[in-house]
C-alpha cells in the first residue's frame, strides 16, 4: 500500500531528527476531535507508515497528541452512527478499527499518548491501545466511558483493555456509570501512567518516554484474581443488583449486557474482545440507543444557545433566599468554582441552607483542600453586602408579586453595571415583577428545577421588555455552572411546565376512573 501520510487532512504527521514519529490529531473544520471514518482511516495509514519505518530502523517510537487546545478526543463521531441500520453493518464497520488498534498495540517501538483535555469514549479506547499514557494534571483533563448514556458500551475493545489495565472493579464501574474522572484519579486507577503540570510539558515528557522505552504496567495480581471464577460471578451479581437500583433493564439494556459480557468472558480478554463486538452491535441499532442519541443531540443544541465568544464571565453570584431552592442554586454555583454570597432574613435558615450543601461538596470534591476552598467561597451575607460586587444576582424568595417588585426596584439601585438581575419565579410574569423598575429590560428569569444539583435544565426566561444581551448573559451563566440553558418566552408555565400539564391532566383523569395511583406514578 502506498504511503498516504503526505495527504492527511485530519492528522499532522512528522518524524523528527531523533527518529520519533509525531501524530497530531487536528480534525479539519471541527472545534474538537472525534473519531469519524476519515480520521480513523488516516490514523491507520500513519500506523502502517510507522510499522514500515520501525522495521527499517528509521523510527524509534510514535507519539499521539491533539492539535486542539482544549480537548484530546471527545469520542467517536456519533453523527455517523445514524448510517447503521443492521447489526451486520455495525460489525463490519468495527473490524478495521479494532484491527488498527491491535496493530498499535503490537508495534515494535513505544507508542505514547500525550493527553490534555477531555479524552473519553473512543479516545480512551485509543490510548488504552498505546503502550504508555501521559496526561496533564489540569482540571480540564478528564477520562471516561460515557457510552452507556447513549445506550451502548465501549465497542473498540475498550471493555477488555480497560479491565486489563485497571482491573475489573475500576473498569466496570467506570463503564457502567459513564463517569468522567480527573487525571489524578485516572492515574491512581491505572488508566494513566504519568502526569505533568501543564500542556507545555507534554512534548518533552512524551519524548523522554519514547527514548526510555517506557511501558505501562497492567493491573496487578490481586485485581486479576477478580476476573477468575467464582469471584467474577459474585462481582457480576453485585454489579447487576446495584445497576438495577438505578435503571430498568427493559428501558436501559446496555449496562446489563455489559455485565453479561464480563460475567461470561471476563476471564479471557482475547475472547472478550470478539464477544464485545457481537454484544455491541444489537445495542447500536436499538431504539433505546437511537432515542438516547437524539437526547444527546438536543442537549448539544441547548448548550449552543449560549454565545460562544463573550467577554462577560460570571465569577461572583449573590443569591437572595436561603430556602431549599435558593441554597441549592448557591451550592451549585460554588461547586462550579464561583464565589457566592447567600442572603436571607432568617439567620437560622441561612445557616441551614449553607450546611445542607455539605453533601454536594463531599460528592463534588474528593480532597480536604478542595472542600475547604469551596466552603471559603460560600459566604453567609444577611445584610446583602455582596450585591454590589456580584456579576449575577438571583432572587429565590416567596412567590408574592409585591415583595418581588419591591426587592428588584431596590436591587436596581445597588448592582454594578453589567450585572445580571434574575428571578427564579415559576408562576409570576417578568413584566409584572419588573413594572416598578426604571430599566425593566435588565430582568430575566432563571428558572431552576428541583433538586437543583441533579436537574440539568435551566429555563432562561425572556420578558417582553428583556434585552437580548441580558438573555445571552443568562445563557452563558447557565453553561458556566454546568447546566443546559433553555431560552423561553414569558408565558404561563414557561416551556417545561407547559409541556408537563397535559400529562398531569391525563394522570388525574385516570385516577378519577379508579386506577391505582401507585401504578399511574410508576
mmCIF file of C-alpha atoms in Angstrom, residues 74-435:
data_model
loop_
_atom_site.group_PDB
_atom_site.id
_atom_site.type_symbol
_atom_site.label_atom_id
_atom_site.label_comp_id
_atom_site.label_asym_id
_atom_site.label_seq_id
_atom_site.Cartn_x
_atom_site.Cartn_y
_atom_site.Cartn_z
ATOM 1 C CA UNK A 74 -14.259 13.551 22.615
ATOM 2 C CA UNK A 75 -15.082 10.030 21.423
ATOM 3 C CA UNK A 76 -16.462 8.501 18.261
ATOM 4 C CA UNK A 77 -18.341 10.748 15.847
ATOM 5 C CA UNK A 78 -21.939 9.945 16.788
ATOM 6 C CA UNK A 79 -23.189 11.741 13.673
ATOM 7 C CA UNK A 80 -22.025 8.685 11.748
ATOM 8 C CA UNK A 81 -23.948 6.292 13.987
ATOM 9 C CA UNK A 82 -27.175 7.094 12.153
ATOM 10 C CA UNK A 83 -25.932 5.366 8.996
ATOM 11 C CA UNK A 84 -26.075 1.948 10.681
ATOM 12 C CA UNK A 85 -29.313 0.070 10.090
ATOM 13 C CA UNK A 86 -28.313 -3.536 10.743
ATOM 14 C CA UNK A 87 -26.116 -5.428 13.175
ATOM 15 C CA UNK A 88 -24.047 -6.731 10.267
ATOM 16 C CA UNK A 89 -23.197 -3.180 9.201
ATOM 17 C CA UNK A 90 -22.036 -2.347 12.720
ATOM 18 C CA UNK A 91 -19.869 -5.474 12.925
ATOM 19 C CA UNK A 92 -18.254 -4.773 9.528
ATOM 20 C CA UNK A 93 -17.517 -1.147 10.489
ATOM 21 C CA UNK A 94 -15.796 -2.223 13.718
ATOM 22 C CA UNK A 95 -13.449 -4.774 12.129
ATOM 23 C CA UNK A 96 -10.927 -2.308 10.589
ATOM 24 C CA UNK A 97 -10.974 -0.083 13.694
ATOM 25 C CA UNK A 98 -10.204 -2.914 16.096
ATOM 26 C CA UNK A 99 -7.625 -4.335 13.701
ATOM 27 C CA UNK A 100 -5.893 -0.953 13.604
ATOM 28 C CA UNK A 101 -5.887 -0.681 17.431
ATOM 29 C CA UNK A 102 -4.397 -4.190 17.625
ATOM 30 C CA UNK A 103 -1.627 -3.046 15.243
ATOM 31 C CA UNK A 104 -0.880 -0.073 17.517
ATOM 32 C CA UNK A 105 -0.659 -2.454 20.463
ATOM 33 C CA UNK A 106 1.746 -4.739 18.556
ATOM 34 C CA UNK A 107 4.068 -2.013 17.195
ATOM 35 C CA UNK A 108 7.703 -2.959 17.970
ATOM 36 C CA UNK A 109 8.524 0.609 19.077
ATOM 37 C CA UNK A 110 6.988 2.534 22.019
ATOM 38 C CA UNK A 111 3.650 4.241 21.370
ATOM 39 C CA UNK A 112 2.968 7.108 23.786
ATOM 40 C CA UNK A 113 -0.319 9.023 24.157
ATOM 41 C CA UNK A 114 0.107 12.617 25.399
ATOM 42 C CA UNK A 115 -3.225 13.904 26.673
ATOM 43 C CA UNK A 116 -4.605 17.308 27.613
ATOM 44 C CA UNK A 117 -8.321 17.946 28.000
ATOM 45 C CA UNK A 118 -11.236 15.584 27.544
ATOM 46 C CA UNK A 119 -10.354 12.033 26.485
ATOM 47 C CA UNK A 120 -13.489 9.904 26.504
ATOM 48 C CA UNK A 121 -15.187 7.032 24.730
ATOM 49 C CA UNK A 122 -13.275 6.053 21.601
ATOM 50 C CA UNK A 123 -10.489 8.422 22.658
ATOM 51 C CA UNK A 124 -9.927 6.469 25.868
ATOM 52 C CA UNK A 125 -10.115 3.211 23.915
ATOM 53 C CA UNK A 126 -7.402 4.523 21.571
ATOM 54 C CA UNK A 127 -4.977 5.491 24.343
ATOM 55 C CA UNK A 128 -5.551 2.140 26.086
ATOM 56 C CA UNK A 129 -4.123 0.503 22.955
ATOM 57 C CA UNK A 130 -0.989 2.654 23.328
ATOM 58 C CA UNK A 131 1.962 1.454 25.379
ATOM 59 C CA UNK A 132 2.241 4.442 27.737
ATOM 60 C CA UNK A 133 -0.099 7.310 28.667
ATOM 61 C CA UNK A 134 0.886 10.789 29.907
ATOM 62 C CA UNK A 135 -1.678 13.471 30.828
ATOM 63 C CA UNK A 136 -1.799 16.958 32.319
ATOM 64 C CA UNK A 137 -2.971 17.471 35.884
ATOM 65 C CA UNK A 138 -5.252 20.247 34.618
ATOM 66 C CA UNK A 139 -8.842 20.055 35.867
ATOM 67 C CA UNK A 140 -9.958 20.101 32.228
ATOM 68 C CA UNK A 141 -8.260 16.748 31.647
ATOM 69 C CA UNK A 142 -10.850 14.023 32.184
ATOM 70 C CA UNK A 143 -11.154 10.430 31.004
ATOM 71 C CA UNK A 144 -14.155 8.132 30.945
ATOM 72 C CA UNK A 145 -16.518 5.878 29.049
ATOM 73 C CA UNK A 146 -19.820 7.799 28.575
ATOM 74 C CA UNK A 147 -21.169 5.265 26.045
ATOM 75 C CA UNK A 148 -23.756 3.858 28.463
ATOM 76 C CA UNK A 149 -25.511 7.250 28.293
ATOM 77 C CA UNK A 150 -26.008 6.616 24.573
ATOM 78 C CA UNK A 151 -27.456 3.149 25.116
ATOM 79 C CA UNK A 152 -24.251 1.271 24.220
ATOM 80 C CA UNK A 153 -20.931 0.333 25.830
ATOM 81 C CA UNK A 154 -17.318 0.603 24.534
ATOM 82 C CA UNK A 155 -17.042 -1.062 21.136
ATOM 83 C CA UNK A 156 -13.367 -0.511 20.184
ATOM 84 C CA UNK A 157 -12.299 -3.361 22.520
ATOM 85 C CA UNK A 158 -12.218 -0.906 25.408
ATOM 86 C CA UNK A 159 -14.040 -3.367 27.673
ATOM 87 C CA UNK A 160 -11.149 -5.855 27.629
ATOM 88 C CA UNK A 161 -8.334 -3.285 27.553
ATOM 89 C CA UNK A 162 -9.731 -1.263 30.474
ATOM 90 C CA UNK A 163 -10.087 -4.424 32.595
ATOM 91 C CA UNK A 164 -6.520 -5.429 31.702
ATOM 92 C CA UNK A 165 -5.200 -2.011 32.679
ATOM 93 C CA UNK A 166 -7.281 -1.001 35.709
ATOM 94 C CA UNK A 167 -8.767 -4.285 36.900
ATOM 95 C CA UNK A 168 -12.436 -5.323 36.698
ATOM 96 C CA UNK A 169 -13.811 -3.242 39.588
ATOM 97 C CA UNK A 170 -12.499 0.167 38.457
ATOM 98 C CA UNK A 171 -13.018 -0.568 34.762
ATOM 99 C CA UNK A 172 -16.558 -1.907 35.076
ATOM 100 C CA UNK A 173 -17.614 0.852 37.463
ATOM 101 C CA UNK A 174 -16.383 3.468 35.014
ATOM 102 C CA UNK A 175 -18.138 1.851 32.058
ATOM 103 C CA UNK A 176 -21.386 1.254 33.969
ATOM 104 C CA UNK A 177 -21.664 4.810 35.332
ATOM 105 C CA UNK A 178 -20.289 6.754 32.375
ATOM 106 C CA UNK A 179 -18.436 8.965 34.852
ATOM 107 C CA UNK A 180 -15.765 11.476 33.817
ATOM 108 C CA UNK A 181 -12.767 11.095 36.128
ATOM 109 C CA UNK A 182 -9.943 13.537 36.817
ATOM 110 C CA UNK A 183 -6.418 12.776 35.694
ATOM 111 C CA UNK A 184 -5.122 12.167 39.228
ATOM 112 C CA UNK A 185 -7.879 9.622 39.890
ATOM 113 C CA UNK A 186 -7.364 8.017 36.483
ATOM 114 C CA UNK A 187 -3.658 7.547 37.259
ATOM 115 C CA UNK A 188 -4.438 6.025 40.658
ATOM 116 C CA UNK A 189 -6.848 3.583 38.996
ATOM 117 C CA UNK A 190 -4.378 2.605 36.276
ATOM 118 C CA UNK A 191 -5.893 4.309 33.212
ATOM 119 C CA UNK A 192 -2.963 6.754 33.044
ATOM 120 C CA UNK A 193 0.747 6.228 33.774
ATOM 121 C CA UNK A 194 2.232 9.689 34.287
ATOM 122 C CA UNK A 195 1.051 13.244 34.998
ATOM 123 C CA UNK A 196 2.687 16.560 34.098
ATOM 124 C CA UNK A 197 1.778 20.031 35.301
ATOM 125 C CA UNK A 198 0.976 21.771 32.014
ATOM 126 C CA UNK A 199 0.316 21.150 28.302
ATOM 127 C CA UNK A 200 3.723 22.674 27.532
ATOM 128 C CA UNK A 201 5.447 19.780 29.317
ATOM 129 C CA UNK A 202 3.691 17.055 27.334
ATOM 130 C CA UNK A 203 6.025 17.155 24.323
ATOM 131 C CA UNK A 204 9.208 16.646 26.330
ATOM 132 C CA UNK A 205 7.653 14.090 28.664
ATOM 133 C CA UNK A 206 6.477 12.057 25.657
ATOM 134 C CA UNK A 207 9.915 12.331 24.009
ATOM 135 C CA UNK A 208 11.576 11.049 27.165
ATOM 136 C CA UNK A 209 9.073 8.167 27.472
ATOM 137 C CA UNK A 210 9.848 7.054 23.899
ATOM 138 C CA UNK A 211 13.617 7.271 24.305
ATOM 139 C CA UNK A 212 13.461 5.379 27.612
ATOM 140 C CA UNK A 213 11.092 2.798 26.066
ATOM 141 C CA UNK A 214 8.621 3.106 28.902
ATOM 142 C CA UNK A 215 5.748 0.654 29.062
ATOM 143 C CA UNK A 216 2.608 0.747 31.167
ATOM 144 C CA UNK A 217 2.146 -1.879 33.844
ATOM 145 C CA UNK A 218 -1.189 -3.751 33.667
ATOM 146 C CA UNK A 219 -3.388 -4.429 36.695
ATOM 147 C CA UNK A 220 -1.676 -6.341 39.494
ATOM 148 C CA UNK A 221 -2.222 -9.930 40.574
ATOM 149 C CA UNK A 222 -4.890 -9.093 43.195
ATOM 150 C CA UNK A 223 -7.028 -7.287 40.619
ATOM 151 C CA UNK A 224 -6.548 -10.063 38.062
ATOM 152 C CA UNK A 225 -7.876 -12.578 40.589
ATOM 153 C CA UNK A 226 -11.242 -10.767 40.434
ATOM 154 C CA UNK A 227 -11.597 -11.866 36.799
ATOM 155 C CA UNK A 228 -11.482 -15.540 37.805
ATOM 156 C CA UNK A 229 -14.414 -17.628 38.998
ATOM 157 C CA UNK A 230 -16.095 -17.684 41.456
ATOM 158 C CA UNK A 231 -15.046 -14.072 42.198
ATOM 159 C CA UNK A 232 -16.139 -12.876 38.743
ATOM 160 C CA UNK A 233 -19.633 -14.330 39.142
ATOM 161 C CA UNK A 234 -20.080 -12.780 42.579
ATOM 162 C CA UNK A 235 -18.825 -9.436 41.300
ATOM 163 C CA UNK A 236 -21.211 -9.561 38.331
ATOM 164 C CA UNK A 237 -24.129 -10.373 40.650
ATOM 165 C CA UNK A 238 -23.314 -7.373 42.837
ATOM 166 C CA UNK A 239 -22.991 -5.095 39.788
ATOM 167 C CA UNK A 240 -26.333 -6.281 38.447
ATOM 168 C CA UNK A 241 -28.052 -5.560 41.786
ATOM 169 C CA UNK A 242 -26.555 -2.063 42.034
ATOM 170 C CA UNK A 243 -27.365 -1.235 38.406
ATOM 171 C CA UNK A 244 -30.974 -2.394 38.839
ATOM 172 C CA UNK A 245 -31.414 0.213 41.590
ATOM 173 C CA UNK A 246 -30.682 2.980 39.074
ATOM 174 C CA UNK A 247 -32.099 1.697 35.787
ATOM 175 C CA UNK A 248 -34.695 -0.733 34.478
ATOM 176 C CA UNK A 249 -33.265 -3.382 32.179
ATOM 177 C CA UNK A 250 -36.118 -3.112 29.674
ATOM 178 C CA UNK A 251 -35.506 0.652 29.344
ATOM 179 C CA UNK A 252 -31.679 0.667 29.559
ATOM 180 C CA UNK A 253 -30.303 -2.716 28.485
ATOM 181 C CA UNK A 254 -26.698 -1.591 27.782
ATOM 182 C CA UNK A 255 -25.281 -1.800 31.336
ATOM 183 C CA UNK A 256 -26.883 -5.220 31.853
ATOM 184 C CA UNK A 257 -25.453 -6.552 28.568
ATOM 185 C CA UNK A 258 -22.039 -5.240 29.631
ATOM 186 C CA UNK A 259 -22.307 -7.142 32.923
ATOM 187 C CA UNK A 260 -23.341 -10.276 30.989
ATOM 188 C CA UNK A 261 -20.289 -9.855 28.752
ATOM 189 C CA UNK A 262 -17.974 -9.562 31.760
ATOM 190 C CA UNK A 263 -19.563 -12.478 33.592
ATOM 191 C CA UNK A 264 -19.298 -14.831 30.617
ATOM 192 C CA UNK A 265 -15.974 -13.781 29.095
ATOM 193 C CA UNK A 266 -14.099 -11.570 31.583
ATOM 194 C CA UNK A 267 -11.689 -14.398 32.374
ATOM 195 C CA UNK A 268 -10.290 -14.436 28.827
ATOM 196 C CA UNK A 269 -9.729 -10.955 27.464
ATOM 197 C CA UNK A 270 -8.975 -12.104 23.907
ATOM 198 C CA UNK A 271 -12.341 -13.859 23.796
ATOM 199 C CA UNK A 272 -13.963 -10.841 25.414
ATOM 200 C CA UNK A 273 -12.798 -8.639 22.518
ATOM 201 C CA UNK A 274 -14.546 -10.893 19.994
ATOM 202 C CA UNK A 275 -17.702 -11.191 22.068
ATOM 203 C CA UNK A 276 -17.749 -7.424 22.742
ATOM 204 C CA UNK A 277 -18.462 -6.754 19.067
ATOM 205 C CA UNK A 278 -21.285 -9.319 18.973
ATOM 206 C CA UNK A 279 -22.949 -7.827 22.070
ATOM 207 C CA UNK A 280 -22.331 -4.222 20.963
ATOM 208 C CA UNK A 281 -23.954 -4.452 17.518
ATOM 209 C CA UNK A 282 -27.601 -5.040 18.587
ATOM 210 C CA UNK A 283 -27.351 -2.193 21.108
ATOM 211 C CA UNK A 284 -26.104 0.232 18.461
ATOM 212 C CA UNK A 285 -29.138 -0.321 16.200
ATOM 213 C CA UNK A 286 -31.663 -0.460 19.063
ATOM 214 C CA UNK A 287 -34.468 2.054 19.589
ATOM 215 C CA UNK A 288 -33.078 2.844 23.030
ATOM 216 C CA UNK A 289 -29.741 3.947 21.584
ATOM 217 C CA UNK A 290 -31.400 5.927 18.795
ATOM 218 C CA UNK A 291 -33.553 7.787 21.328
ATOM 219 C CA UNK A 292 -30.638 8.454 23.701
ATOM 220 C CA UNK A 293 -28.558 9.788 20.808
ATOM 221 C CA UNK A 294 -31.437 12.114 19.988
ATOM 222 C CA UNK A 295 -31.421 13.340 23.605
ATOM 223 C CA UNK A 296 -27.661 13.924 23.311
ATOM 224 C CA UNK A 297 -28.110 15.983 20.131
ATOM 225 C CA UNK A 298 -30.840 18.038 21.796
ATOM 226 C CA UNK A 299 -28.627 18.771 24.815
ATOM 227 C CA UNK A 300 -25.874 19.898 22.444
ATOM 228 C CA UNK A 301 -28.389 22.254 20.803
ATOM 229 C CA UNK A 302 -29.241 23.648 24.237
ATOM 230 C CA UNK A 303 -25.569 24.256 25.002
ATOM 231 C CA UNK A 304 -25.258 26.101 21.713
ATOM 232 C CA UNK A 305 -27.861 28.641 22.864
ATOM 233 C CA UNK A 306 -25.096 30.240 24.921
ATOM 234 C CA UNK A 307 -22.870 32.602 22.906
ATOM 235 C CA UNK A 308 -19.507 31.063 22.054
ATOM 236 C CA UNK A 309 -17.476 34.274 22.235
ATOM 237 C CA UNK A 310 -18.392 36.553 25.107
ATOM 238 C CA UNK A 311 -16.129 38.808 27.153
ATOM 239 C CA UNK A 312 -18.557 38.764 30.116
ATOM 240 C CA UNK A 313 -17.561 35.992 32.545
ATOM 241 C CA UNK A 314 -19.568 35.373 35.744
ATOM 242 C CA UNK A 315 -17.307 34.934 38.779
ATOM 243 C CA UNK A 316 -19.384 36.203 41.706
ATOM 244 C CA UNK A 317 -23.011 35.310 42.401
ATOM 245 C CA UNK A 318 -25.412 36.681 45.020
ATOM 246 C CA UNK A 319 -28.470 34.582 45.864
ATOM 247 C CA UNK A 320 -31.374 36.035 47.836
ATOM 248 C CA UNK A 321 -33.388 33.420 49.709
ATOM 249 C CA UNK A 322 -31.774 30.530 51.587
ATOM 250 C CA UNK A 323 -34.657 28.081 51.293
ATOM 251 C CA UNK A 324 -34.083 24.725 49.623
ATOM 252 C CA UNK A 325 -34.134 26.175 46.105
ATOM 253 C CA UNK A 326 -32.020 29.251 46.815
ATOM 254 C CA UNK A 327 -29.439 27.374 48.891
ATOM 255 C CA UNK A 328 -29.134 24.647 46.249
ATOM 256 C CA UNK A 329 -28.659 27.244 43.485
ATOM 257 C CA UNK A 330 -25.934 28.853 45.571
ATOM 258 C CA UNK A 331 -24.297 25.479 46.236
ATOM 259 C CA UNK A 332 -24.200 24.564 42.548
ATOM 260 C CA UNK A 333 -22.541 27.906 41.746
ATOM 261 C CA UNK A 334 -19.908 27.311 44.443
ATOM 262 C CA UNK A 335 -19.302 23.805 43.085
ATOM 263 C CA UNK A 336 -18.700 25.390 39.650
ATOM 264 C CA UNK A 337 -15.868 27.460 41.147
ATOM 265 C CA UNK A 338 -17.679 30.744 41.733
ATOM 266 C CA UNK A 339 -17.688 32.933 44.838
ATOM 267 C CA UNK A 340 -21.213 33.060 46.245
ATOM 268 C CA UNK A 341 -22.890 35.250 48.845
ATOM 269 C CA UNK A 342 -26.191 33.920 50.222
ATOM 270 C CA UNK A 343 -28.712 36.288 51.805
ATOM 271 C CA UNK A 344 -31.768 35.609 53.962
ATOM 272 C CA UNK A 345 -33.655 37.465 56.683
ATOM 273 C CA UNK A 346 -33.536 34.370 58.900
ATOM 274 C CA UNK A 347 -30.086 33.561 60.410
ATOM 275 C CA UNK A 348 -31.296 30.023 61.162
ATOM 276 C CA UNK A 349 -32.393 29.456 57.555
ATOM 277 C CA UNK A 350 -29.117 30.885 56.287
ATOM 278 C CA UNK A 351 -27.088 28.513 58.467
ATOM 279 C CA UNK A 352 -29.273 25.564 57.492
ATOM 280 C CA UNK A 353 -29.022 26.365 53.760
ATOM 281 C CA UNK A 354 -25.223 26.575 53.814
ATOM 282 C CA UNK A 355 -24.859 23.433 55.914
ATOM 283 C CA UNK A 356 -27.086 21.482 53.507
ATOM 284 C CA UNK A 357 -24.537 21.969 50.697
ATOM 285 C CA UNK A 358 -22.018 19.808 52.539
ATOM 286 C CA UNK A 359 -23.383 16.731 50.752
ATOM 287 C CA UNK A 360 -22.870 18.327 47.347
ATOM 288 C CA UNK A 361 -19.315 19.431 48.169
ATOM 289 C CA UNK A 362 -18.448 15.973 49.553
ATOM 290 C CA UNK A 363 -19.597 14.413 46.280
ATOM 291 C CA UNK A 364 -18.003 17.028 44.031
ATOM 292 C CA UNK A 365 -14.641 17.480 45.777
ATOM 293 C CA UNK A 366 -12.513 14.497 46.799
ATOM 294 C CA UNK A 367 -9.783 16.217 48.829
ATOM 295 C CA UNK A 368 -9.996 18.235 52.042
ATOM 296 C CA UNK A 369 -8.204 21.164 50.367
ATOM 297 C CA UNK A 370 -10.819 21.387 47.598
ATOM 298 C CA UNK A 371 -13.691 21.094 50.097
ATOM 299 C CA UNK A 372 -12.172 23.807 52.287
ATOM 300 C CA UNK A 373 -11.712 26.050 49.246
ATOM 301 C CA UNK A 374 -15.382 25.562 48.318
ATOM 302 C CA UNK A 375 -16.514 26.438 51.845
ATOM 303 C CA UNK A 376 -14.345 29.578 51.743
ATOM 304 C CA UNK A 377 -16.113 30.681 48.537
ATOM 305 C CA UNK A 378 -19.537 30.263 50.182
ATOM 306 C CA UNK A 379 -20.313 33.322 52.296
ATOM 307 C CA UNK A 380 -23.290 33.992 54.562
ATOM 308 C CA UNK A 381 -24.439 37.524 53.777
ATOM 309 C CA UNK A 382 -27.519 38.515 55.816
ATOM 310 C CA UNK A 383 -27.055 42.214 55.016
ATOM 311 C CA UNK A 384 -26.575 41.784 51.263
ATOM 312 C CA UNK A 385 -23.089 43.263 51.090
ATOM 313 C CA UNK A 386 -22.232 41.035 48.140
ATOM 314 C CA UNK A 387 -24.861 42.620 45.889
ATOM 315 C CA UNK A 388 -22.612 45.457 44.735
ATOM 316 C CA UNK A 389 -19.810 43.064 43.683
ATOM 317 C CA UNK A 390 -21.898 40.289 42.122
ATOM 318 C CA UNK A 391 -21.942 39.515 38.398
ATOM 319 C CA UNK A 392 -25.239 37.637 38.790
ATOM 320 C CA UNK A 393 -27.977 38.270 41.357
ATOM 321 C CA UNK A 394 -30.648 35.564 41.641
ATOM 322 C CA UNK A 395 -33.835 36.013 43.656
ATOM 323 C CA UNK A 396 -35.397 32.854 45.103
ATOM 324 C CA UNK A 397 -37.858 34.166 47.690
ATOM 325 C CA UNK A 398 -41.576 33.738 48.323
ATOM 326 C CA UNK A 399 -43.889 33.863 45.271
ATOM 327 C CA UNK A 400 -45.559 37.172 46.158
ATOM 328 C CA UNK A 401 -45.623 39.840 43.475
ATOM 329 C CA UNK A 402 -45.438 42.909 45.725
ATOM 330 C CA UNK A 403 -42.429 41.582 47.647
ATOM 331 C CA UNK A 404 -40.535 40.738 44.449
ATOM 332 C CA UNK A 405 -41.391 44.127 42.922
ATOM 333 C CA UNK A 406 -40.045 45.957 45.959
ATOM 334 C CA UNK A 407 -36.894 43.811 46.005
ATOM 335 C CA UNK A 408 -35.952 44.396 42.360
ATOM 336 C CA UNK A 409 -36.700 48.124 42.496
ATOM 337 C CA UNK A 410 -34.232 48.272 45.388
ATOM 338 C CA UNK A 411 -31.645 45.944 43.783
ATOM 339 C CA UNK A 412 -31.575 48.091 40.662
ATOM 340 C CA UNK A 413 -30.040 50.946 42.660
ATOM 341 C CA UNK A 414 -27.299 48.747 44.199
ATOM 342 C CA UNK A 415 -25.982 46.447 41.465
ATOM 343 C CA UNK A 416 -22.966 47.248 39.314
ATOM 344 C CA UNK A 417 -23.328 47.998 35.594
ATOM 345 C CA UNK A 418 -23.486 44.830 33.514
ATOM 346 C CA UNK A 419 -24.645 42.585 36.357
ATOM 347 C CA UNK A 420 -27.444 40.155 35.582
ATOM 348 C CA UNK A 421 -30.660 40.532 37.557
ATOM 349 C CA UNK A 422 -32.639 37.271 37.627
ATOM 350 C CA UNK A 423 -35.725 35.846 39.285
ATOM 351 C CA UNK A 424 -36.334 32.145 39.869
ATOM 352 C CA UNK A 425 -40.101 32.601 39.711
ATOM 353 C CA UNK A 426 -42.160 29.773 38.279
ATOM 354 C CA UNK A 427 -45.577 31.412 38.336
ATOM 355 C CA UNK A 428 -45.316 35.209 38.042
ATOM 356 C CA UNK A 429 -44.789 37.221 34.846
ATOM 357 C CA UNK A 430 -41.497 39.019 34.464
ATOM 358 C CA UNK A 431 -43.299 42.046 33.078
ATOM 359 C CA UNK A 432 -45.276 42.360 36.322
ATOM 360 C CA UNK A 433 -42.212 41.913 38.547
ATOM 361 C CA UNK A 434 -40.233 44.462 36.519
ATOM 362 C CA UNK A 435 -43.037 47.034 36.347
#
